[in-house]
Coordinates of C-alpha atoms in Angstrom, one line a residue:
Chain A
M1 CA 0.0 0.0 0.0
K2 CA 1.1 3.6 -0.6
D3 CA 1.3 6.3 2.1
N4 CA -2.4 6.5 2.7
L5 CA -4.4 3.3 3.3
S6 CA -7.7 3.5 1.3
V7 CA -10.5 1.2 2.5
I8 CA -13.9 0.7 1.0
L9 CA -16.0 -0.2 4.0
L10 CA -19.5 -1.7 3.6
P11 CA -21.0 -1.7 7.1
T12 CA -24.2 -3.0 5.7
N13 CA -25.0 -5.2 2.7
R14 CA -28.7 -4.2 2.9
C15 CA -30.2 -1.9 0.3
N16 CA -33.4 0.2 0.2
V17 CA -33.8 0.1 -3.6
N18 CA -34.0 -2.4 -6.4
C19 CA -31.8 -1.3 -9.3
E20 CA -31.8 -3.7 -12.1
Y21 CA -28.2 -3.4 -13.1
C22 CA -26.8 -3.6 -9.6
F23 CA -23.6 -5.8 -9.3
E24 CA -24.1 -6.5 -5.7
D25 CA -25.6 -9.6 -4.2
K26 CA -27.4 -8.2 -1.2
T27 CA -27.7 -9.7 2.2
R28 CA -29.2 -8.4 5.5
D29 CA -25.9 -8.2 7.3
R30 CA -24.9 -5.2 9.3
M31 CA -21.8 -4.5 11.2
T32 CA -22.0 -4.0 15.0
H33 CA -19.9 -1.4 16.7
E34 CA -17.9 -4.2 18.3
Q35 CA -17.2 -5.6 14.9
L36 CA -16.4 -2.1 13.6
A37 CA -13.9 -1.6 16.4
S38 CA -12.1 -4.9 15.6
V39 CA -12.0 -4.0 11.9
I40 CA -10.5 -0.5 12.6
N41 CA -8.0 -1.9 15.1
R42 CA -6.8 -4.5 12.6
L43 CA -6.6 -1.8 9.9
V44 CA -4.5 0.4 12.2
D45 CA -2.3 -2.6 13.1
F46 CA -1.7 -3.0 9.3
M47 CA -0.9 0.7 9.0
E48 CA 1.7 0.5 11.7
S49 CA 3.3 -2.6 10.2
D50 CA 3.6 -0.8 6.9
N51 CA 4.6 2.7 8.2
I52 CA 1.4 4.2 7.0
R53 CA 0.2 7.2 9.0
S54 CA -3.2 8.0 7.5
M55 CA -6.3 6.1 6.3
T56 CA -9.3 7.1 4.2
I57 CA -12.5 5.0 4.8
N58 CA -14.9 5.2 1.9
W59 CA -18.3 4.2 3.4
Q60 CA -20.8 2.6 1.2
G61 CA -23.2 -0.4 1.0
G62 CA -25.6 -1.9 0.2
E63 CA -27.0 1.4 1.1
I64 CA -25.4 3.4 3.9
M65 CA -28.6 5.2 4.9
T66 CA -30.4 2.0 5.9
I67 CA -28.2 2.3 9.0
P68 CA -29.5 4.8 11.6
V69 CA -27.7 8.1 12.0
R70 CA -27.0 7.3 15.6
W71 CA -25.0 4.3 14.6
F72 CA -22.7 6.6 12.7
E73 CA -22.5 9.1 15.5
I74 CA -21.2 6.3 17.8
A75 CA -19.0 4.9 15.0
Y76 CA -17.4 8.3 14.4
R77 CA -16.6 8.8 18.1
L78 CA -15.3 5.3 18.3
I79 CA -13.0 5.7 15.3
S80 CA -11.8 9.2 16.3
D81 CA -10.9 8.0 19.8
L82 CA -9.1 5.0 18.4
A83 CA -7.2 7.1 15.8
A84 CA -6.1 9.6 18.5
S85 CA -5.0 6.9 20.9
R86 CA -2.9 5.2 18.2
G87 CA -1.5 8.4 16.6
V88 CA -3.0 8.0 13.1
R89 CA -5.2 10.1 11.0
I90 CA -8.5 8.7 9.6
D91 CA -10.7 10.5 7.2
H92 CA -14.1 9.5 5.8
G93 CA -16.0 9.6 2.6
L94 CA -19.7 8.7 2.0
Q95 CA -21.3 7.2 -1.0
T96 CA -25.1 6.9 -0.8
N97 CA -28.1 6.6 -3.2
M98 CA -29.7 9.5 -1.1
I99 CA -33.1 7.8 -1.2
G100 CA -33.1 7.5 2.6
Y101 CA -31.7 10.9 3.2
T102 CA -33.4 13.2 5.7
P103 CA -32.1 16.4 7.4
K104 CA -31.3 14.2 10.4
W105 CA -28.1 13.2 8.5
N106 CA -26.9 16.8 8.2
D107 CA -24.9 17.0 11.4
I108 CA -23.0 13.7 10.9
I109 CA -22.4 14.5 7.2
R110 CA -20.8 17.8 8.3
Q111 CA -18.9 16.3 11.2
M112 CA -17.7 13.0 9.8
F113 CA -17.9 13.3 6.0
G114 CA -16.6 16.8 5.3
N115 CA -20.0 18.2 4.6
Y116 CA -20.0 16.2 1.3
V117 CA -21.8 13.2 -0.1
G118 CA -21.2 11.1 -3.2
T119 CA -24.2 9.7 -4.9
S120 CA -25.2 8.2 -8.2
M121 CA -27.7 8.9 -10.9
D122 CA -27.9 8.2 -14.6
F123 CA -29.3 10.3 -17.4
P124 CA -31.8 9.1 -18.4
N125 CA -32.4 6.8 -15.5
L126 CA -33.4 3.4 -16.9
Y127 CA -32.3 1.0 -14.3
R128 CA -32.4 2.6 -10.8
K129 CA -35.7 2.0 -9.2
P130 CA -37.4 1.6 -5.8
F131 CA -38.9 -1.7 -4.7
R132 CA -42.3 -0.2 -5.4
G133 CA -42.2 2.1 -8.4
D134 CA -40.4 2.7 -11.6
P135 CA -37.2 4.6 -12.5
D136 CA -39.1 7.9 -12.9
D137 CA -40.3 7.5 -9.3
Y138 CA -36.7 6.9 -8.2
T139 CA -35.5 9.9 -10.1
R140 CA -38.1 12.2 -8.6
I141 CA -37.2 11.0 -5.0
W142 CA -33.5 11.3 -5.7
Q143 CA -33.8 14.8 -7.1
R144 CA -35.9 16.0 -4.2
K145 CA -33.4 14.5 -1.6
V146 CA -30.4 15.9 -3.4
N147 CA -31.9 19.4 -3.6
Q148 CA -32.8 19.2 0.1
A149 CA -29.2 18.3 1.0
R150 CA -27.8 21.0 -1.1
E151 CA -30.2 23.6 0.4
S152 CA -28.6 22.6 3.7
G153 CA -25.2 23.5 2.3
I154 CA -24.0 19.9 1.7
G155 CA -21.8 19.3 -1.3
V156 CA -23.0 16.6 -3.7
G157 CA -20.9 14.7 -6.2
V158 CA -22.6 12.4 -8.7
I159 CA -21.5 9.2 -10.4
A160 CA -23.4 8.6 -13.6
V161 CA -23.3 5.3 -15.6
I162 CA -23.8 5.6 -19.4
N163 CA -26.6 3.7 -21.0
R164 CA -27.9 3.4 -24.5
A165 CA -30.4 6.2 -24.0
T166 CA -27.6 8.5 -22.8
I167 CA -25.7 7.8 -26.0
E168 CA -28.8 8.6 -28.1
L169 CA -29.5 11.8 -26.3
G170 CA -25.8 12.8 -26.6
A171 CA -23.1 14.4 -24.5
R172 CA -24.4 17.9 -24.7
S173 CA -27.8 16.9 -23.3
F174 CA -26.1 14.8 -20.6
Y175 CA -23.9 17.6 -19.6
S176 CA -26.7 20.2 -19.6
H177 CA -29.0 18.0 -17.5
F178 CA -26.6 17.7 -14.6
V179 CA -24.8 21.0 -14.8
D180 CA -27.3 23.4 -16.1
E181 CA -30.6 21.9 -15.0
L182 CA -29.6 20.3 -11.7
G183 CA -26.7 22.6 -10.9
L184 CA -24.4 19.7 -10.1
T185 CA -20.8 20.4 -10.9
D186 CA -18.9 17.4 -9.6
L187 CA -19.5 14.5 -11.9
Q188 CA -17.8 11.2 -12.5
V189 CA -18.9 9.3 -15.6
N190 CA -18.5 5.5 -15.6
T191 CA -18.9 2.7 -18.1
P192 CA -21.4 0.0 -17.5
F193 CA -20.3 -3.6 -16.8
P194 CA -22.5 -6.7 -16.1
G195 CA -21.3 -7.5 -12.6
G196 CA -23.0 -9.9 -10.2
E197 CA -25.9 -12.1 -11.1
E198 CA -26.9 -12.0 -14.8
N199 CA -30.2 -10.6 -15.9
L200 CA -31.7 -9.2 -19.1
S201 CA -31.0 -5.6 -18.1
K202 CA -27.3 -6.3 -17.6
I203 CA -27.1 -8.1 -20.9
G204 CA -28.8 -5.2 -22.7
M205 CA -26.9 -2.4 -21.1
M206 CA -23.5 -3.0 -22.7
I207 CA -22.4 -0.4 -25.2
E208 CA -20.1 -0.7 -28.1
N209 CA -16.6 0.9 -27.7
D210 CA -17.1 3.1 -30.8
D211 CA -20.3 4.6 -29.3
L212 CA -18.6 5.1 -26.0
A213 CA -15.7 6.8 -27.7
T214 CA -17.9 9.1 -29.6
F215 CA -19.9 10.1 -26.5
F216 CA -16.9 10.7 -24.4
R217 CA -15.1 12.7 -27.1
D218 CA -18.2 14.9 -27.4
L219 CA -18.4 15.2 -23.6
T220 CA -14.8 16.2 -23.5
D221 CA -15.4 19.0 -26.0
V222 CA -18.5 20.2 -24.2
W223 CA -16.7 20.3 -20.9
L224 CA -13.7 22.1 -22.4
E225 CA -16.0 24.6 -23.9
H226 CA -18.3 25.2 -21.0
G227 CA -16.9 23.7 -17.8
Q228 CA -13.2 23.8 -17.7
G229 CA -11.9 26.6 -15.4
R230 CA -15.5 27.3 -14.4
G231 CA -15.7 25.0 -11.4
V232 CA -17.2 22.0 -13.2
S233 CA -15.4 18.7 -12.7
V234 CA -16.2 15.9 -15.1
G235 CA -14.2 12.8 -14.2
P236 CA -12.3 11.1 -15.7
I237 CA -12.0 13.7 -18.5
D238 CA -10.6 16.5 -16.3
Q239 CA -8.1 14.3 -14.7
I240 CA -7.0 12.9 -18.1
I241 CA -6.4 16.4 -19.2
E242 CA -4.4 17.3 -16.1
R243 CA -2.2 14.2 -16.5
L244 CA -1.5 14.8 -20.1
A245 CA -0.7 18.4 -19.4
G246 CA 1.9 17.3 -16.9
R247 CA 0.0 18.6 -13.8
H248 CA -1.0 16.8 -10.6
S249 CA -3.8 14.4 -11.4
C250 CA -5.9 11.7 -9.8
L251 CA -6.9 9.2 -12.4
P252 CA -9.7 6.7 -11.4
C253 CA -9.0 3.3 -9.9
I254 CA -9.5 1.5 -13.2
W255 CA -6.3 3.0 -14.6
Q256 CA -3.9 2.6 -11.7
A257 CA -0.7 0.6 -12.2
N258 CA -2.2 -2.1 -10.0
C259 CA -5.4 -1.5 -7.9
V260 CA -4.2 -4.1 -5.5
D261 CA -1.7 -1.5 -4.3
E262 CA -4.3 1.2 -3.9
F263 CA -7.2 -0.1 -1.7
I264 CA -9.1 -3.0 -0.2
A265 CA -12.8 -3.5 0.5
I266 CA -14.4 -5.0 3.7
D267 CA -18.0 -5.8 4.0
A268 CA -20.4 -6.3 6.9
R269 CA -19.6 -10.0 7.1
G270 CA -15.9 -9.2 7.5
F271 CA -15.0 -10.5 4.0
V272 CA -12.0 -8.7 2.5
A273 CA -11.7 -8.3 -1.3
Q274 CA -10.3 -6.0 -3.9
C275 CA -13.2 -3.5 -4.1
D276 CA -16.9 -3.2 -3.6
C277 CA -17.6 -5.0 -6.9
W278 CA -15.7 -8.0 -5.8
V279 CA -16.6 -8.2 -2.1
T280 CA -20.3 -8.3 -2.8
S281 CA -20.5 -10.7 -5.7
Y282 CA -17.5 -13.0 -6.2
P283 CA -16.8 -15.1 -3.1
E284 CA -14.2 -17.1 -5.1
Y285 CA -12.1 -14.0 -5.2
F286 CA -12.4 -13.0 -1.5
F287 CA -9.0 -12.5 0.2
G288 CA -10.2 -13.8 3.5
N289 CA -12.3 -12.7 6.5
I290 CA -11.0 -10.1 8.8
Y291 CA -13.1 -11.3 11.8
D292 CA -11.2 -14.6 11.5
S293 CA -7.8 -13.1 11.3
D294 CA -5.7 -11.3 13.9
D295 CA -3.4 -10.0 11.2
L296 CA -4.6 -8.2 8.1
Y297 CA -1.1 -8.0 6.7
D298 CA -0.8 -11.8 6.9
L299 CA -4.3 -12.3 5.5
L300 CA -3.4 -10.2 2.4
R301 CA 0.1 -11.6 2.0
K302 CA -1.1 -15.2 2.0
S303 CA -4.2 -14.8 -0.1
P304 CA -3.9 -16.6 -3.4
S305 CA -6.9 -14.5 -4.7
R306 CA -5.1 -11.3 -4.0
Q307 CA -2.0 -12.6 -5.7
K308 CA -4.0 -13.1 -8.9
F309 CA -4.9 -9.4 -8.9
A310 CA -1.2 -8.6 -8.2
D311 CA -0.1 -10.8 -11.0
R312 CA -2.6 -9.4 -13.6
P313 CA -0.6 -6.5 -15.1
I314 CA 2.5 -8.7 -15.2
A315 CA 0.5 -11.3 -17.1
I316 CA -1.0 -9.0 -19.7
V317 CA 1.6 -6.2 -20.3
D318 CA 3.7 -8.1 -22.8
R319 CA 0.8 -8.7 -25.2
D320 CA -0.2 -5.4 -26.8
C321 CA -0.3 -3.1 -23.7
I322 CA 3.5 -2.6 -23.9
D323 CA 3.2 -1.2 -27.4
C324 CA 0.4 1.3 -26.4
D325 CA 1.2 5.0 -26.2
Y326 CA -1.1 5.2 -23.2
L327 CA 0.3 2.4 -21.1
S328 CA 1.1 4.9 -18.3
M329 CA -2.5 6.1 -18.3
C330 CA -4.2 2.7 -18.3
H331 CA -2.0 -0.4 -17.4
G332 CA -4.5 -2.8 -18.9
G333 CA -7.5 -1.3 -17.3
C334 CA -10.0 -2.6 -14.7
P335 CA -10.0 -6.2 -13.6
V336 CA -13.7 -6.3 -12.8
R337 CA -14.6 -5.0 -16.2
T338 CA -12.4 -7.6 -17.7
F339 CA -13.7 -10.4 -15.6
T340 CA -17.4 -9.7 -16.0
I341 CA -17.1 -9.5 -19.8
K342 CA -14.3 -11.9 -20.6
H343 CA -14.6 -14.2 -17.6
T344 CA -10.9 -14.0 -16.8
L345 CA -8.6 -11.6 -15.0
N346 CA -5.7 -12.1 -17.4
E347 CA -6.8 -10.0 -20.4
K348 CA -6.8 -6.3 -21.0
D349 CA -9.9 -4.3 -20.3
P350 CA -12.5 -4.8 -23.0
F351 CA -13.0 -1.0 -23.2
C352 CA -9.4 -0.6 -24.4
S353 CA -10.2 0.9 -27.8
F354 CA -12.6 3.4 -26.2
Y355 CA -9.9 4.4 -23.6
R356 CA -7.3 4.9 -26.3
S357 CA -9.7 7.0 -28.3
L358 CA -10.5 9.2 -25.3
F359 CA -6.8 9.6 -24.3
R360 CA -5.9 10.5 -27.9
H361 CA -8.7 13.0 -28.1
C362 CA -7.7 14.7 -24.9
E363 CA -4.1 14.8 -26.0
Q364 CA -5.1 16.4 -29.3
A365 CA -7.2 18.9 -27.4
I366 CA -4.2 19.9 -25.3
G367 CA -2.1 20.3 -28.4
S368 CA -4.6 22.2 -30.4
R369 CA -6.2 24.6 -27.9
V370 CA -4.9 27.3 -25.6
L371 CA -6.2 25.9 -22.3
D372 CA -7.1 28.6 -19.9
V373 CA -6.7 26.6 -16.8
Q374 CA -6.2 28.1 -13.4
R375 CA -3.0 26.9 -11.7
H376 CA -3.6 25.0 -8.5
Chain B
M1 CA 30.9 16.9 -7.6
G2 CA 32.6 16.3 -4.2
S3 CA 34.0 13.1 -2.8
V4 CA 34.5 9.8 -4.4
I5 CA 31.5 7.4 -4.4
Y6 CA 32.2 3.8 -3.9
K7 CA 30.1 1.1 -5.5
I8 CA 30.1 -1.7 -2.9
E9 CA 28.2 -4.9 -2.1
A10 CA 25.9 -4.6 0.9
G11 CA 28.1 -6.6 3.3
S12 CA 30.9 -4.0 3.0
A13 CA 28.8 -1.1 4.0
A14 CA 30.3 -0.8 7.5
Q15 CA 33.8 -0.7 6.1
F16 CA 32.9 2.3 4.0
R17 CA 30.8 4.1 6.6
Q18 CA 32.9 7.2 6.2
N19 CA 32.5 7.3 2.5
R20 CA 29.7 8.0 0.1
I21 CA 28.5 4.7 -1.3
I22 CA 26.2 3.0 -3.7
V23 CA 25.1 -0.3 -2.1
R24 CA 24.3 -3.3 -4.2
S25 CA 22.7 -6.7 -3.5
F26 CA 20.3 -9.2 -4.9
D27 CA 18.5 -9.2 -1.6
P28 CA 16.7 -6.0 -0.3
D29 CA 16.6 -7.5 3.2
E30 CA 20.4 -7.7 3.2
I31 CA 20.6 -4.1 2.1
D32 CA 18.3 -3.0 4.9
R33 CA 20.2 -5.0 7.4
H34 CA 23.5 -3.4 6.5
L35 CA 22.1 0.1 6.2
S36 CA 21.1 0.0 9.8
D37 CA 24.8 0.0 10.7
I38 CA 25.7 3.2 8.9
D39 CA 24.6 6.8 8.4
V40 CA 22.2 6.6 5.4
N41 CA 23.0 10.2 4.5
N42 CA 26.2 8.8 3.1
V43 CA 24.2 6.5 0.8
D44 CA 23.8 7.9 -2.7
H45 CA 21.4 5.1 -3.6
V46 CA 21.0 1.4 -3.2
Q47 CA 20.9 -1.0 -6.2
L48 CA 18.9 -4.1 -6.4
L49 CA 20.7 -6.4 -8.8
S50 CA 17.6 -8.1 -10.0
P51 CA 13.8 -7.4 -10.0
A52 CA 13.2 -11.1 -9.4
V53 CA 12.6 -10.7 -5.7
D54 CA 10.1 -12.4 -3.4
N55 CA 7.0 -10.3 -2.9
A56 CA 7.4 -10.3 0.9
K57 CA 10.9 -8.8 0.5
I58 CA 9.5 -6.1 -1.8
D59 CA 6.9 -5.4 0.9
N60 CA 9.7 -5.0 3.4
I61 CA 11.2 -2.2 1.3
S62 CA 8.1 -0.2 2.2
K63 CA 9.0 -0.7 5.8
W64 CA 12.5 0.7 5.6
R65 CA 13.0 3.6 8.0
N66 CA 14.5 5.7 5.3
Q67 CA 13.6 6.9 1.8
V68 CA 16.9 6.1 0.2
P69 CA 16.7 6.0 -3.6
L70 CA 16.4 2.6 -5.1
D71 CA 17.9 1.5 -8.4
I72 CA 16.7 -1.7 -10.0
Y73 CA 19.0 -3.4 -12.4
L74 CA 17.5 -5.5 -15.2
S75 CA 20.2 -7.8 -16.6
E76 CA 17.7 -9.3 -19.1
P77 CA 15.3 -6.4 -19.8
Q78 CA 13.3 -8.1 -22.5
F79 CA 12.2 -10.8 -20.1
E80 CA 12.4 -9.1 -16.7
F81 CA 10.7 -5.9 -17.5
R82 CA 7.2 -7.2 -16.4
L83 CA 8.5 -7.7 -12.9
L84 CA 8.7 -3.9 -12.5
Y85 CA 5.0 -4.0 -11.6
N86 CA 5.9 -5.6 -8.3
F87 CA 7.7 -2.4 -7.4
S88 CA 4.9 0.0 -8.2
R89 CA 3.8 0.0 -4.5
V90 CA 7.3 1.0 -3.4
G91 CA 7.4 4.0 -5.7
G92 CA 5.6 6.2 -3.3
R93 CA 8.2 5.6 -0.5
H94 CA 11.5 5.6 -2.4
P95 CA 12.6 7.3 -5.6
I96 CA 13.0 4.5 -8.0
R97 CA 15.3 4.3 -11.1
V98 CA 15.6 1.4 -13.4
T99 CA 19.0 0.7 -14.9
I100 CA 18.6 -1.0 -18.3
P101 CA 21.4 -2.5 -20.3
V102 CA 21.0 -1.7 -24.0
K103 CA 20.2 -5.2 -25.2
P104 CA 17.6 -6.4 -27.7
G105 CA 14.1 -5.7 -26.5
F106 CA 15.2 -3.2 -23.8
I107 CA 12.7 -0.6 -25.1
K108 CA 9.9 -2.6 -23.3
A109 CA 11.7 -2.1 -20.0
A110 CA 12.2 1.6 -20.7
K111 CA 8.5 2.1 -21.7
L112 CA 7.2 0.2 -18.7
A113 CA 9.6 1.9 -16.2
S114 CA 8.5 5.3 -17.6
A115 CA 4.8 4.2 -17.4
L116 CA 5.3 3.4 -13.7
N117 CA 6.8 6.8 -13.1
F118 CA 10.3 5.4 -12.5
A119 CA 13.4 7.1 -13.8
V120 CA 15.5 5.3 -16.3
K121 CA 19.2 5.0 -16.8
L122 CA 20.5 3.3 -20.0
D123 CA 23.5 1.1 -19.4
V124 CA 25.3 1.6 -22.7
D125 CA 28.5 -0.2 -23.8
H126 CA 29.1 -0.4 -27.5
P127 CA 25.7 -0.7 -29.1
D128 CA 25.5 -2.3 -32.6
T129 CA 23.2 -1.0 -35.3
D130 CA 20.1 -2.8 -34.0
A131 CA 20.7 -1.5 -30.5
V132 CA 21.2 2.0 -31.7
N133 CA 18.0 1.8 -33.7
E134 CA 16.2 0.7 -30.5
M135 CA 17.9 3.6 -28.6
A136 CA 16.5 5.9 -31.3
S137 CA 13.0 4.6 -30.6
V138 CA 13.4 5.1 -26.9
L139 CA 14.7 8.6 -27.6
E140 CA 11.7 9.4 -29.8
F141 CA 9.5 8.1 -27.0
Y142 CA 11.3 10.2 -24.4
L143 CA 11.3 13.4 -26.4
H144 CA 7.7 13.3 -27.7
R145 CA 5.4 11.4 -25.5
S146 CA 3.6 13.7 -23.1
T147 CA 3.1 10.8 -20.7
V148 CA 6.8 10.7 -19.9
S149 CA 7.4 12.5 -16.7
Q150 CA 10.7 11.0 -15.4
P151 CA 14.2 11.4 -16.9
V152 CA 15.6 8.8 -19.2
E153 CA 19.4 9.1 -18.9
F154 CA 21.6 9.9 -20.5
F155 CA 19.2 11.5 -22.9
H156 CA 17.8 13.8 -20.3
S157 CA 21.0 15.4 -19.0
I158 CA 22.5 15.7 -22.4
F159 CA 19.3 17.3 -23.7
V160 CA 19.2 19.8 -20.9
S161 CA 22.9 20.7 -21.4
F162 CA 22.2 21.3 -25.1
Y163 CA 19.1 23.4 -24.3
R164 CA 20.9 25.5 -21.8
N165 CA 24.2 25.6 -23.7
E166 CA 25.9 24.3 -20.6
P167 CA 28.7 21.7 -20.4
A168 CA 27.8 18.1 -19.7
D169 CA 30.0 15.1 -19.0
L170 CA 28.6 11.7 -20.1
W171 CA 31.0 9.9 -17.8
M172 CA 29.5 11.6 -14.8
I173 CA 26.0 11.2 -16.0
Q174 CA 26.6 7.5 -16.4
E175 CA 28.3 7.3 -13.0
D176 CA 31.4 5.9 -14.7
D177 CA 34.0 8.7 -14.2
P178 CA 36.9 6.8 -12.5
E179 CA 37.9 10.0 -10.7
Y180 CA 34.6 10.1 -8.8
F181 CA 33.2 6.5 -9.0
R182 CA 35.1 3.5 -7.8
F183 CA 33.8 0.0 -8.2
V184 CA 34.6 -2.4 -5.4
T185 CA 34.2 -6.1 -6.1
D186 CA 32.5 -8.5 -3.8
D187 CA 36.0 -9.6 -2.7
G188 CA 36.8 -6.0 -1.7
I189 CA 39.1 -5.2 -4.6
E190 CA 38.8 -1.7 -5.9
M191 CA 38.7 -1.9 -9.7
A192 CA 40.2 0.8 -11.9
G193 CA 37.7 1.5 -14.6
P194 CA 38.6 2.6 -18.1
K195 CA 40.3 6.0 -18.2
K196 CA 38.4 9.0 -19.4
A197 CA 40.3 10.4 -22.3
L198 CA 39.8 11.8 -25.6
R199 CA 41.1 9.5 -28.3
T200 CA 42.8 10.5 -31.5
E201 CA 39.8 9.4 -33.4
C202 CA 37.5 11.6 -31.3
G203 CA 39.4 14.6 -32.6
R204 CA 37.0 15.9 -35.1
C205 CA 33.7 14.8 -33.4
S206 CA 31.5 17.8 -32.5
F207 CA 30.4 16.0 -29.4
R208 CA 33.8 15.2 -28.0
E209 CA 33.4 17.7 -25.1
V210 CA 30.2 15.9 -24.0
C211 CA 31.4 12.4 -24.6
S212 CA 35.1 12.4 -23.9
G213 CA 35.6 9.1 -25.6
Y214 CA 32.9 7.4 -23.5
F215 CA 31.8 5.0 -26.3
K216 CA 35.3 4.1 -27.2
R217 CA 36.2 3.1 -23.6
S218 CA 37.6 -0.5 -23.6
Q219 CA 37.0 -0.6 -27.4
S220 CA 38.9 2.2 -29.2
G221 CA 37.8 0.8 -32.6
Y222 CA 34.1 1.2 -31.9
D223 CA 32.2 3.0 -34.7
C224 CA 30.4 5.9 -33.0
T225 CA 28.3 6.8 -36.0
G226 CA 25.1 5.6 -34.3
M227 CA 25.7 7.3 -31.0
I228 CA 26.6 10.5 -32.9
S229 CA 23.2 10.4 -34.5
I230 CA 21.6 10.1 -31.1
F231 CA 23.5 13.2 -30.0
M232 CA 22.4 15.0 -33.1
T233 CA 18.8 14.2 -32.4
L234 CA 19.1 15.5 -28.9
K235 CA 20.8 18.6 -30.1
A236 CA 18.1 19.2 -32.7
A237 CA 15.3 18.7 -30.2
A238 CA 16.9 21.1 -27.8
A239 CA 17.3 23.7 -30.6
E240 CA 13.6 23.2 -31.5
L241 CA 12.5 23.7 -28.0
R242 CA 14.6 26.8 -27.6
A243 CA 13.0 28.2 -30.8
N244 CA 9.5 27.3 -29.6
V245 CA 10.1 29.0 -26.2
A246 CA 11.5 32.1 -27.8
T247 CA 8.5 32.6 -30.0
S248 CA 5.8 31.7 -27.4
P249 CA 4.4 34.6 -25.4
L250 CA 4.8 34.4 -21.6
P251 CA 1.6 34.2 -19.6
S252 CA 2.1 37.8 -18.5
G253 CA 2.3 38.9 -22.1
R254 CA 6.0 39.7 -21.8
S255 CA 8.3 38.5 -24.4
P256 CA 10.9 35.9 -23.4
Q257 CA 14.5 37.1 -23.0

């Protein structure tokens, strides 16, 4: 692990909605505070063994807001006291569908999560839906909740997954919906992948690389024209631009040299895996169970599953990745996208041609435009 | 450049505790063990003689109580380059450089090292035509790919010297100047490297001040044509950059000096 330990923590595998394309296999498990304390202690033990002084816990589920606010108030005090006693720094991030949000969450969001929430919504929303209702119902509830949170001064970032209807409407409409209509200026745009149990929605949601490439190239142009330097962040495009321009950047997890060096995920049952995608759906790739192990470092080191992730870039680089101009940007891409589509870890990301097209387009944009970017 | 730097095997570290040293070993645990006996401020860098290291030992590098620079030597770059991925997790703790002998297929190692944000040093003896062509490809990659963010030596230092019209010394860049770098064998014998000297046949070469016969060391009959073309490419690139900078307006609207 690097200088900061990044942990995706799922204190609950329960969810309050019924999205058709969800890659998580839900359970009703929820972490107790006693279990949380043992997890945090083992994480801090790991940090000490590896000379790491800070940790970021990215809280998600299931759905986080199926847990009472009070649980988080106790959890925050527990973790803060533990961090102080052991001389480490622990920061927190929150990812929620916002469907269960009420103003009761405001104080803990301010105190524990930096007055900021990450949430998700697609445009148009085809697959996210409540247990009773349709996607339009979900969208209405979500918008109301997000507006409510923002009126309370809470910052909101949105992850949007592209679907076929998004492609048909086009990048300009997509951008305008979130930025101009909803006033949301912190976006992350993701590609779909058929994780978890198969269903018709997941089969139908896949998009051709050429269509993705066209959409993202158009979105790049729209953002460069309307959003860059104006407080609008559209990931991963803005970070690609920063990286290619030689400035400090933070590319998403799918393009790290090896995600196994970047973070781990732990769910409510104590299972440890590479990320939330893996820990909720693929038991054959679990690294182990933290409740059954006194030593997280040992658990990770001895895990054959983890070694498969560690070996992945070594296995694939000498095929065509080594000849790619954008190896440093991608490193063979995302293991879960590869696995869910190609049913193996040891091939490059199936979105390769789309990624290359996007990188090339961003590189050309830097070369052909005068970019009026504020220096950080 | 100040005192002599001794290139020693890890077990000799204590004997050279008063000197500046480059510490080498196949075993990072051995390096760590011997560094604990000395002042690491005297350590220029440590050199791992192979990337084929057990993962647990690589993990241990992250636990070293220092941030001493780490050089990884690839004796077979075409085959060993993939193993550099095992060191990506160490890169945040220690500056990493990969030393790559100019052998067939070495471009893969240079590209991956660069992609992992590691510096590169080319270990150049007397490259033949194919090797020079591969060097030219690496040079093209270094000069023109916007994704390259770490130096590829000796290209980088020579390029900078051409750009700034400042002197450069290839022997120093390559850490081979016998006046300042002394190799000590595993048996403790201090080896005298080839002498740095202009050869008669260097006389008319326009790069003799930079090179000082580096490519004719140990092989005075070596045909430097290929290496001269490399220098010429570097010189042309530096001139092009200087011209671009001269004609580009500064952010404040002032003209460049």
